[in-house]
mmCIF file of C-alpha atoms in Angstrom:
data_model
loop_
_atom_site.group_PDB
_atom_site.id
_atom_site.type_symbol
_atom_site.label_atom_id
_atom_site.label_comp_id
_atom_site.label_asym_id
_atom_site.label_seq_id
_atom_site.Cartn_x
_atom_site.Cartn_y
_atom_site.Cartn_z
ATOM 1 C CA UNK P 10 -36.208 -8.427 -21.041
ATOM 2 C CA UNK P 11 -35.537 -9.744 -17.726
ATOM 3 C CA UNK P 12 -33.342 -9.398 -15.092
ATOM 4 C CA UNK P 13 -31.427 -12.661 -16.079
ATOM 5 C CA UNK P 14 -31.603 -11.794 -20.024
ATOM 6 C CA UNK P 15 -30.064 -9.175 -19.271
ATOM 7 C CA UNK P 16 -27.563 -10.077 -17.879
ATOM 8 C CA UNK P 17 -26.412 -12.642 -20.354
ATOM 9 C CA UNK P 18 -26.271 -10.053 -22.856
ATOM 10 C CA UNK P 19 -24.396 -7.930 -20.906
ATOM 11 C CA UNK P 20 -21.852 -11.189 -20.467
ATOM 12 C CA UNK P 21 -21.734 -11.654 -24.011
ATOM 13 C CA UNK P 22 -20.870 -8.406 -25.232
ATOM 14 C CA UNK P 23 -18.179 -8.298 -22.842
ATOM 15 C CA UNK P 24 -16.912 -11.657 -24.066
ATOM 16 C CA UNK P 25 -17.184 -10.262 -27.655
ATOM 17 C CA UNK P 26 -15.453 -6.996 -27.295
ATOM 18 C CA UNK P 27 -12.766 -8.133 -25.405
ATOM 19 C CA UNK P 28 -11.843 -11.268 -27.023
ATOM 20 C CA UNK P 29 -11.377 -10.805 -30.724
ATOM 21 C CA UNK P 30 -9.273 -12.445 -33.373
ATOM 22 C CA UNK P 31 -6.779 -15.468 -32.502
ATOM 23 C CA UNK P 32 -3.927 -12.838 -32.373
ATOM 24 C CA UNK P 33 -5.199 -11.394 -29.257
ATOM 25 C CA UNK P 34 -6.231 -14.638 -27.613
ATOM 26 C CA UNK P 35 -2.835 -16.319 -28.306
ATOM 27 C CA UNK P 36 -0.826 -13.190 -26.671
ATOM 28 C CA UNK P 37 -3.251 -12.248 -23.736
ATOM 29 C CA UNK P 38 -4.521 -13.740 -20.452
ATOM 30 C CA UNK P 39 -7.930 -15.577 -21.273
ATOM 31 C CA UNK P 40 -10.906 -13.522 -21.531
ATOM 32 C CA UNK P 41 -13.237 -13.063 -18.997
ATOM 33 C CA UNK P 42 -15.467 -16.539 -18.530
ATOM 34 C CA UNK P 43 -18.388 -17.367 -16.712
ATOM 35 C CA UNK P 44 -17.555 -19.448 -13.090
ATOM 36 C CA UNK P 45 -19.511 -21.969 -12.097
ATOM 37 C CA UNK P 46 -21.257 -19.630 -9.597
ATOM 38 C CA UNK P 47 -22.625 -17.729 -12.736
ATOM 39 C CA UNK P 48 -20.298 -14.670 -12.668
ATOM 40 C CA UNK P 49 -17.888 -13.364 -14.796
ATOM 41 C CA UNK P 50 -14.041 -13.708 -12.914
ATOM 42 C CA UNK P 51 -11.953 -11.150 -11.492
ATOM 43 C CA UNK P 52 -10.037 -9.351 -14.055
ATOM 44 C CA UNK P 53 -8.010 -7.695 -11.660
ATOM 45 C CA UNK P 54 -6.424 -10.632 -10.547
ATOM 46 C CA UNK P 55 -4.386 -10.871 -14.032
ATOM 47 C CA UNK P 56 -1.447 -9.278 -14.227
ATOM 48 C CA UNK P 57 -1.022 -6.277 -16.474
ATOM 49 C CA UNK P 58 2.755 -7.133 -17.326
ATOM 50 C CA UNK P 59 1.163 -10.668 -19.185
ATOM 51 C CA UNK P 60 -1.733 -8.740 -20.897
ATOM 52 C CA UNK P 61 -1.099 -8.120 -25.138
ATOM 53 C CA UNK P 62 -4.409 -6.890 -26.447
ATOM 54 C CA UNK P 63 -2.917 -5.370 -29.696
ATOM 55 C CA UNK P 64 -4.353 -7.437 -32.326
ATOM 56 C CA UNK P 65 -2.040 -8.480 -35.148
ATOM 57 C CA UNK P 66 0.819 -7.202 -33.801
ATOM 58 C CA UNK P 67 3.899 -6.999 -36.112
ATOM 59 C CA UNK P 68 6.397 -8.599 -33.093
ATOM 60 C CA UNK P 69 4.044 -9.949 -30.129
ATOM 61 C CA UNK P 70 6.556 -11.800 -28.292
ATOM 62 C CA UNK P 71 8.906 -8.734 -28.311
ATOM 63 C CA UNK P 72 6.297 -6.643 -26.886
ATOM 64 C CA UNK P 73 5.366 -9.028 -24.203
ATOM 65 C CA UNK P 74 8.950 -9.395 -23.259
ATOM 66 C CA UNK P 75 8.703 -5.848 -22.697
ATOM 67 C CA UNK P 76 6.164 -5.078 -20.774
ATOM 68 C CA UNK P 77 7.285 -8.186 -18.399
ATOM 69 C CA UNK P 78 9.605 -5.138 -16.773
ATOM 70 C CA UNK P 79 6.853 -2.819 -16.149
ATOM 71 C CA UNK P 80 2.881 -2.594 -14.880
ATOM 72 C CA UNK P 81 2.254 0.576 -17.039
ATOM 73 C CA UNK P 82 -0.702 0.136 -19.340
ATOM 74 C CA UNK P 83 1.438 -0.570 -22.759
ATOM 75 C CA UNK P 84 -0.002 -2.726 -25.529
ATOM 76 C CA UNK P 85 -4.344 -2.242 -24.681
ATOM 77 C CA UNK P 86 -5.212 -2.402 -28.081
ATOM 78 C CA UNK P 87 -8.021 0.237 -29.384
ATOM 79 C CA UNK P 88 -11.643 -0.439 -30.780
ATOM 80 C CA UNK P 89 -11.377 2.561 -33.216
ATOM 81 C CA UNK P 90 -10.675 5.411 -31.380
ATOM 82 C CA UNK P 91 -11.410 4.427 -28.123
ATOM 83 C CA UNK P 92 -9.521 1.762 -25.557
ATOM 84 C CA UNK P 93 -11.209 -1.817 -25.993
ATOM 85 C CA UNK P 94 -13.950 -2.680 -23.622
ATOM 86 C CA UNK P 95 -11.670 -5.124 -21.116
ATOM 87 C CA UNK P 96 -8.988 -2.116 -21.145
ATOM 88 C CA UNK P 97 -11.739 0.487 -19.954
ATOM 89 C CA UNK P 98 -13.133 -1.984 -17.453
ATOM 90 C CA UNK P 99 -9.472 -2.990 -15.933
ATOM 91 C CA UNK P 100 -8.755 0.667 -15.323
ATOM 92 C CA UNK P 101 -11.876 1.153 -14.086
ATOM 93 C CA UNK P 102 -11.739 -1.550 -11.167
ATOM 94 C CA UNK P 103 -8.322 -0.572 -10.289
ATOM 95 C CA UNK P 104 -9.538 2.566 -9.968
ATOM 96 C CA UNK P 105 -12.450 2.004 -7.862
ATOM 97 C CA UNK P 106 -9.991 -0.646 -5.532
ATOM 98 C CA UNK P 107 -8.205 2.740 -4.997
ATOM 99 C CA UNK P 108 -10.808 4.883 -3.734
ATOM 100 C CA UNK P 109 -12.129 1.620 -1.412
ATOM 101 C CA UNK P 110 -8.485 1.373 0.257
ATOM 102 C CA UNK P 111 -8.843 5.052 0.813
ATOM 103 C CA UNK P 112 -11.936 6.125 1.933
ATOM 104 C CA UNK P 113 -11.938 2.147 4.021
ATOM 105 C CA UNK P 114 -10.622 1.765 7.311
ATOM 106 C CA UNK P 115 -8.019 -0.751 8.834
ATOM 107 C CA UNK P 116 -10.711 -2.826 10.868
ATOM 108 C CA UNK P 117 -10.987 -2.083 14.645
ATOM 109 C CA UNK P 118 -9.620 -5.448 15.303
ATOM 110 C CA UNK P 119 -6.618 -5.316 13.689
ATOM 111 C CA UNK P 120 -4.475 -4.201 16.654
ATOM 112 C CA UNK P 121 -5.472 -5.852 19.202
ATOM 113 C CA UNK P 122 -5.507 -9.070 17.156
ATOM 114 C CA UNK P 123 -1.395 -8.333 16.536
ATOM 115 C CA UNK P 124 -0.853 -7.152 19.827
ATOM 116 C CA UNK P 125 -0.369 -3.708 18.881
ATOM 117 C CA UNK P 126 -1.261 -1.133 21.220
ATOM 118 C CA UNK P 127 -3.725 1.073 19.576
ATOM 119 C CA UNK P 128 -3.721 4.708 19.752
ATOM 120 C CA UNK P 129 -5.516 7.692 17.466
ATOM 121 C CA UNK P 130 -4.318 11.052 16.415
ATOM 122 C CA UNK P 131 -6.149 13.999 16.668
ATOM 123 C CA UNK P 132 -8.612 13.765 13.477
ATOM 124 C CA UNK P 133 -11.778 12.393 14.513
ATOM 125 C CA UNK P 134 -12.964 11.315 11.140
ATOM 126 C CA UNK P 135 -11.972 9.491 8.148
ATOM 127 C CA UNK P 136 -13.075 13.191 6.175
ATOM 128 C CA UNK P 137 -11.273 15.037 8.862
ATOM 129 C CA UNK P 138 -7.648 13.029 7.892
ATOM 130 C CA UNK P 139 -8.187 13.277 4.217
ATOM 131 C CA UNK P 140 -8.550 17.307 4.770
ATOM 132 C CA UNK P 141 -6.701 17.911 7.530
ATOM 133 C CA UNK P 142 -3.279 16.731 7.304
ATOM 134 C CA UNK P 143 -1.615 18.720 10.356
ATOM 135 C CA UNK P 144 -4.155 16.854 12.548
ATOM 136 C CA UNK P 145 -2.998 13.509 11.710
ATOM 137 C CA UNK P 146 0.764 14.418 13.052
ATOM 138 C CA UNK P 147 -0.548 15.091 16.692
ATOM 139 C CA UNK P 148 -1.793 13.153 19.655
ATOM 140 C CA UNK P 149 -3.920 15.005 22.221
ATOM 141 C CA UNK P 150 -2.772 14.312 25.782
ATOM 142 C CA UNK P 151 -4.730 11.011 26.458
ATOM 143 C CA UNK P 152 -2.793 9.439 23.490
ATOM 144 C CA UNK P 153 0.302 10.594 24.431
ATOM 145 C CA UNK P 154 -0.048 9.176 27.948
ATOM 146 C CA UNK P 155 -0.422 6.297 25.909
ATOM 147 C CA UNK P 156 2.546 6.261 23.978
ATOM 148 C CA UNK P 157 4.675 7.068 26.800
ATOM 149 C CA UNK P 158 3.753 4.378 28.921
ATOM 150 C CA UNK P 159 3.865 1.698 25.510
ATOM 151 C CA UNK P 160 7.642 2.655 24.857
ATOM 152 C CA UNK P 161 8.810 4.198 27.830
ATOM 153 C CA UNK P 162 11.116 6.464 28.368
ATOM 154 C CA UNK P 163 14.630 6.560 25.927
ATOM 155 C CA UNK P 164 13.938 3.149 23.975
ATOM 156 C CA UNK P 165 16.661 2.643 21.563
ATOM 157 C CA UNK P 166 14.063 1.241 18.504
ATOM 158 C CA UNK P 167 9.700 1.910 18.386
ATOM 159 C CA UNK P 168 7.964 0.252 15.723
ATOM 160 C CA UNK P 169 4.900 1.959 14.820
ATOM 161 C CA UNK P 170 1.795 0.528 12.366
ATOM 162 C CA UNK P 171 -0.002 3.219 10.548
ATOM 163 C CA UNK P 172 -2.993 2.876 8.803
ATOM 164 C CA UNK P 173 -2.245 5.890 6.176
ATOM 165 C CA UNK P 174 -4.035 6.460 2.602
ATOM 166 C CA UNK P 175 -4.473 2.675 2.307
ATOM 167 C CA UNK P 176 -5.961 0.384 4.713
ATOM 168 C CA UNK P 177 -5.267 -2.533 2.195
ATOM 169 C CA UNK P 178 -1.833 -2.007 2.140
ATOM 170 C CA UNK P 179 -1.454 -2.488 5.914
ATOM 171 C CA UNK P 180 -3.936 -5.510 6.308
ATOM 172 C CA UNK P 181 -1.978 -7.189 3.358
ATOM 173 C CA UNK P 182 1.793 -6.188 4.432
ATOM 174 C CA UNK P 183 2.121 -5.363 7.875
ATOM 175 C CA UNK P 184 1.818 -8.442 9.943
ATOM 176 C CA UNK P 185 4.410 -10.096 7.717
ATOM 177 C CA UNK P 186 6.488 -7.456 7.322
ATOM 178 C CA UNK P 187 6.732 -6.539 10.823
ATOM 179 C CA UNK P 188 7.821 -10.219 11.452
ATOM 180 C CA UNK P 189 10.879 -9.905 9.472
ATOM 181 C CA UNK P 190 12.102 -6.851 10.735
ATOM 182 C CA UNK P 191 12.092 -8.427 14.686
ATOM 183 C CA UNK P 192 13.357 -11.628 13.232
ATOM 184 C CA UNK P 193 16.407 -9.282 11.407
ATOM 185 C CA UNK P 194 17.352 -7.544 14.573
ATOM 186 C CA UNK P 195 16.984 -10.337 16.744
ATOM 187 C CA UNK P 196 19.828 -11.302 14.270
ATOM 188 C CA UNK P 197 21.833 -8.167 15.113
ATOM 189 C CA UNK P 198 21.231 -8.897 18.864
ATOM 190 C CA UNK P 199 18.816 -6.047 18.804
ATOM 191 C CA UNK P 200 14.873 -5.773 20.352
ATOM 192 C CA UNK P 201 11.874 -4.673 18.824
ATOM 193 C CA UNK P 202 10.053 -4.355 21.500
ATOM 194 C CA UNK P 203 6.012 -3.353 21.810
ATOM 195 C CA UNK P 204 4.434 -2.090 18.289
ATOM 196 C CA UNK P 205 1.885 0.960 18.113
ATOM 197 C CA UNK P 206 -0.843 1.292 15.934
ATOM 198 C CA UNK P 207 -1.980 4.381 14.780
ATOM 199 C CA UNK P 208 -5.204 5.404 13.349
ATOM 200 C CA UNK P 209 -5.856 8.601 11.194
ATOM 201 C CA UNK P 210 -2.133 8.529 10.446
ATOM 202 C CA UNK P 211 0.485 10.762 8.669
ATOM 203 C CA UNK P 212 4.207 9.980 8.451
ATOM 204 C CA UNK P 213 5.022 13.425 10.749
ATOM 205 C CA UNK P 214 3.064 11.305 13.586
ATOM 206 C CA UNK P 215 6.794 9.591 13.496
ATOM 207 C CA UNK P 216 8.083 12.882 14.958
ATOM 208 C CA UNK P 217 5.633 13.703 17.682
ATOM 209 C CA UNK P 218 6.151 9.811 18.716
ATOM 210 C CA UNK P 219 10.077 10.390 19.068
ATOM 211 C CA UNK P 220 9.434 13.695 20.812
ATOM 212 C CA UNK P 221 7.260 11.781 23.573
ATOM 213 C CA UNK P 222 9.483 9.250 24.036
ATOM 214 C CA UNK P 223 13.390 10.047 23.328
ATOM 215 C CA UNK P 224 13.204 7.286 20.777
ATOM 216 C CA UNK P 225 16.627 6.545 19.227
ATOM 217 C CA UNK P 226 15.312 5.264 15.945
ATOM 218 C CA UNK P 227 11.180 5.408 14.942
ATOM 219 C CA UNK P 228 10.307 2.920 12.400
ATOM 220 C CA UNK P 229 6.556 4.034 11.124
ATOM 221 C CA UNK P 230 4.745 0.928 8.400
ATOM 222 C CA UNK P 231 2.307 3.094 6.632
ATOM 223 C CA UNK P 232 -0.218 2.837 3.744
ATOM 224 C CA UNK P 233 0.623 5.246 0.901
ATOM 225 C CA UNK P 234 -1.720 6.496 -1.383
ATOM 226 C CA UNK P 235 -2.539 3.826 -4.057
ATOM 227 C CA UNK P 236 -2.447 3.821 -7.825
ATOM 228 C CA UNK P 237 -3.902 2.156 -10.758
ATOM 229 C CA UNK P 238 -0.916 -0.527 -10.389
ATOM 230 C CA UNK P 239 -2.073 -1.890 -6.720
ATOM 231 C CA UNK P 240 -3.957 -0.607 -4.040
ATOM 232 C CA UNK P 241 -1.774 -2.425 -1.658
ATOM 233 C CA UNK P 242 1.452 -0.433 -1.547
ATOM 234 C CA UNK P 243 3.410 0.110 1.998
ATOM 235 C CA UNK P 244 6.345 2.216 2.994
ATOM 236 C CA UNK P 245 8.833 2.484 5.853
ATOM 237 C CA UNK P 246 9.862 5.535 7.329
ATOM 238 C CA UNK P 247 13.125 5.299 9.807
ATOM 239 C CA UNK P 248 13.946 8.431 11.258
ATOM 240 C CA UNK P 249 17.030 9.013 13.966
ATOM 241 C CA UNK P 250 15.908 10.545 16.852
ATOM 242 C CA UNK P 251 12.670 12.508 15.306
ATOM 243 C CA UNK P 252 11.120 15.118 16.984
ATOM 244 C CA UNK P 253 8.811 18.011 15.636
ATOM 245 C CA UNK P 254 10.028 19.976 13.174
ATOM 246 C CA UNK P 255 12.621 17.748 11.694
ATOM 247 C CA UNK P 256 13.327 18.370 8.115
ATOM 248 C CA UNK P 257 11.889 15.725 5.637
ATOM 249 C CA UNK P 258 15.233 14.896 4.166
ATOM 250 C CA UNK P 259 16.299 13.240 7.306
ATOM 251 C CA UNK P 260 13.723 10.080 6.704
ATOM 252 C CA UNK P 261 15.128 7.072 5.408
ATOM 253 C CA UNK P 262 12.176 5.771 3.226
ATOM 254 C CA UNK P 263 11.583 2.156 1.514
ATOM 255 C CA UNK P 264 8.551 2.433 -0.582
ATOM 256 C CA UNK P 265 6.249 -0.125 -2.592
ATOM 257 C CA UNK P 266 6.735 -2.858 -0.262
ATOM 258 C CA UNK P 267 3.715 -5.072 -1.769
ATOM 259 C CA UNK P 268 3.327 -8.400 -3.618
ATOM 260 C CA UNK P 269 4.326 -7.099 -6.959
ATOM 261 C CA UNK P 270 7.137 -4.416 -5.949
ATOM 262 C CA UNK P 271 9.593 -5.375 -2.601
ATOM 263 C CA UNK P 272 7.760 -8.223 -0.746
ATOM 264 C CA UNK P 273 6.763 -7.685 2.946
ATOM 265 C CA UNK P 274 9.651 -9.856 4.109
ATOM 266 C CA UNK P 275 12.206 -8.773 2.045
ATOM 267 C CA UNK P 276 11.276 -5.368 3.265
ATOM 268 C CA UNK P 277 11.159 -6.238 6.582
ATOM 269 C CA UNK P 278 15.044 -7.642 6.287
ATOM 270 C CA UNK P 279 15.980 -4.505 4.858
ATOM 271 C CA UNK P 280 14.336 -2.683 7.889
ATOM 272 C CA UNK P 281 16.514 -4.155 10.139
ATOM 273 C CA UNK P 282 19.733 -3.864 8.660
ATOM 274 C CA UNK P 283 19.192 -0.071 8.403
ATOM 275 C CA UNK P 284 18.177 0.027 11.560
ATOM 276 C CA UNK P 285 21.113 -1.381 12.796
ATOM 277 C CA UNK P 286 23.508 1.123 10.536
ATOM 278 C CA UNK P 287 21.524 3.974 11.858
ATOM 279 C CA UNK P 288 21.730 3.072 15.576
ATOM 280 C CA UNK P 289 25.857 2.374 14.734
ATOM 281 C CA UNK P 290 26.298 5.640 12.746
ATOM 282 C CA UNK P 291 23.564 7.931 14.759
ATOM 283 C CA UNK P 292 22.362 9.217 11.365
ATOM 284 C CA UNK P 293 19.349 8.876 9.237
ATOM 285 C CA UNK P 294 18.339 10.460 5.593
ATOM 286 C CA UNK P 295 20.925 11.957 3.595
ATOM 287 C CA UNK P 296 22.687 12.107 6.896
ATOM 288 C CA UNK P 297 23.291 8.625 6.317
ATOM 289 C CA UNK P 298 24.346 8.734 2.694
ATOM 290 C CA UNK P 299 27.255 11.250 4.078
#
């Protein structure tokens, strides 16, 4: 059998297991089908909220409504005991998009495309971040310099671009959502002023930053660790006046900012108004709440 035999049969099979009975077909995205390059398409791009594979179901359309308010993995139908062949191969993709937007890094370009002022914490390796945490919170003296001369001394807002656990996340929100928020406090007669980017970084870099430079309010974009859902997922950490040591609880966080959970620019809105409460009330984290 050759190489192009093959893969036909391979095609086939996966057209067979995952598209049986009308049931399934009528309640489901369409199966996989060959483009007119010769491959099979991306079933990542559908979206697991419009995905029924349960064949005769006893109320489809109920189910479907259903699982329109959540990505979990409800309704994947079972080839005897085992998930279907499309349900296996689904998880498996998202799963391997994960470990890419981990182990991947934001490209060099990135900053200096954006006009962000790139700087790099003390790991030295993409291994060294992943294992040593403390060492992406810290900024050896050349960085620092850095920072201190980007924000100068006492600014009253520094927006900071981190490239975190996912360097998908900040390639596909960032830019956008960074708009929004100088757009918002340009609004509240406020300026954003220069943006850093940092690579290798944990949120606590937040802290050293507001130590360096008597920042009133640090606003850190990072990638968080992704899921099976997306790969893509961005938070927002405002802090008032952070410095090392500060206790966690005084963050004010907005989490999965991404296509499917709190868009970039709605995010970046939402940045600036709390921005603007936390420069007016001095407060920050539960602080805020009180």
């Amino acid at each position: 059998m050759n190489e192009q035999e093959l893969r036909s049969l391979v095609e086939r099979m996966v057209l067979e297991l995952a598209g049986e009975g009308p049931a399934n077909r009528a309640a489901s995205s369409p199966t996989p089908q060959e483009s007119s390059s010769g491959c099979l398409e991306d079933i990542t791009q559908t979206d697991l909220r419009e995905q029924y594979l349960v064949e005769h179901p006893r109320s489809g359309p109920a189910f479907l409504a259903l699982k329109k308010k959540t990505p979990a993995r409800l309704g994947l139908g079972r080839a005897g005991a085992r998930y279907r062949t499309l349900s296996m191969l689904r998880m498996r993709a998202d799963h391997a998009a994960a470990q890419d937007s981990v182990f991947s890094h934001v490209p060099d370009e990135f900053a200096l495309q954006n006009g962000f002022t790139p700087v790099q914490t003390l790991c030295q390796s993409k291994d060294e971040y992943l294992t040593r945490p403390d060492r992406g919170r810290r900024f050896d003296e050349q960085n620092q310099a850095t920072i201190q001369k980007t924000f100068g001394r006492s600014p009253k807002i520094a927006l900071v671009v981190g490239d975190g656990l996912s360097s998908a996340a900040i390639e596909a929100n960032a830019v956008d959502c960074l708009q929004a928020v100088r757009a918002g406090l340009k609004a509240y007669g406020l300026e954003g002023g220069p943006v850093l980017y940092v690579k290798y970084c944990r949120v606590g870099a937040s802290d050293h930053i507001g130590e360096l430079t008597g920042a009133e309010v640090v606003c850190m974009l990072v990638g968080e660790r992704p899921g099976l859902v997306t790969a893509e997922s961005m938070s927002a950490y405002l802090t008032y006046k952070p410095h090392i040591g500060i206790p966690e609880s005084k963050r004010t966080v907005i989490s999965n900012i991404h296509r499917g959970g709190t868009t970039a620019v709605e995010a970046g809105a939402h940045i600036a108004e709390l921005i603007k409460t936390m420069l007016d009330k001095k407060a920050s984290g539960i602080d805020l709440k009180g």
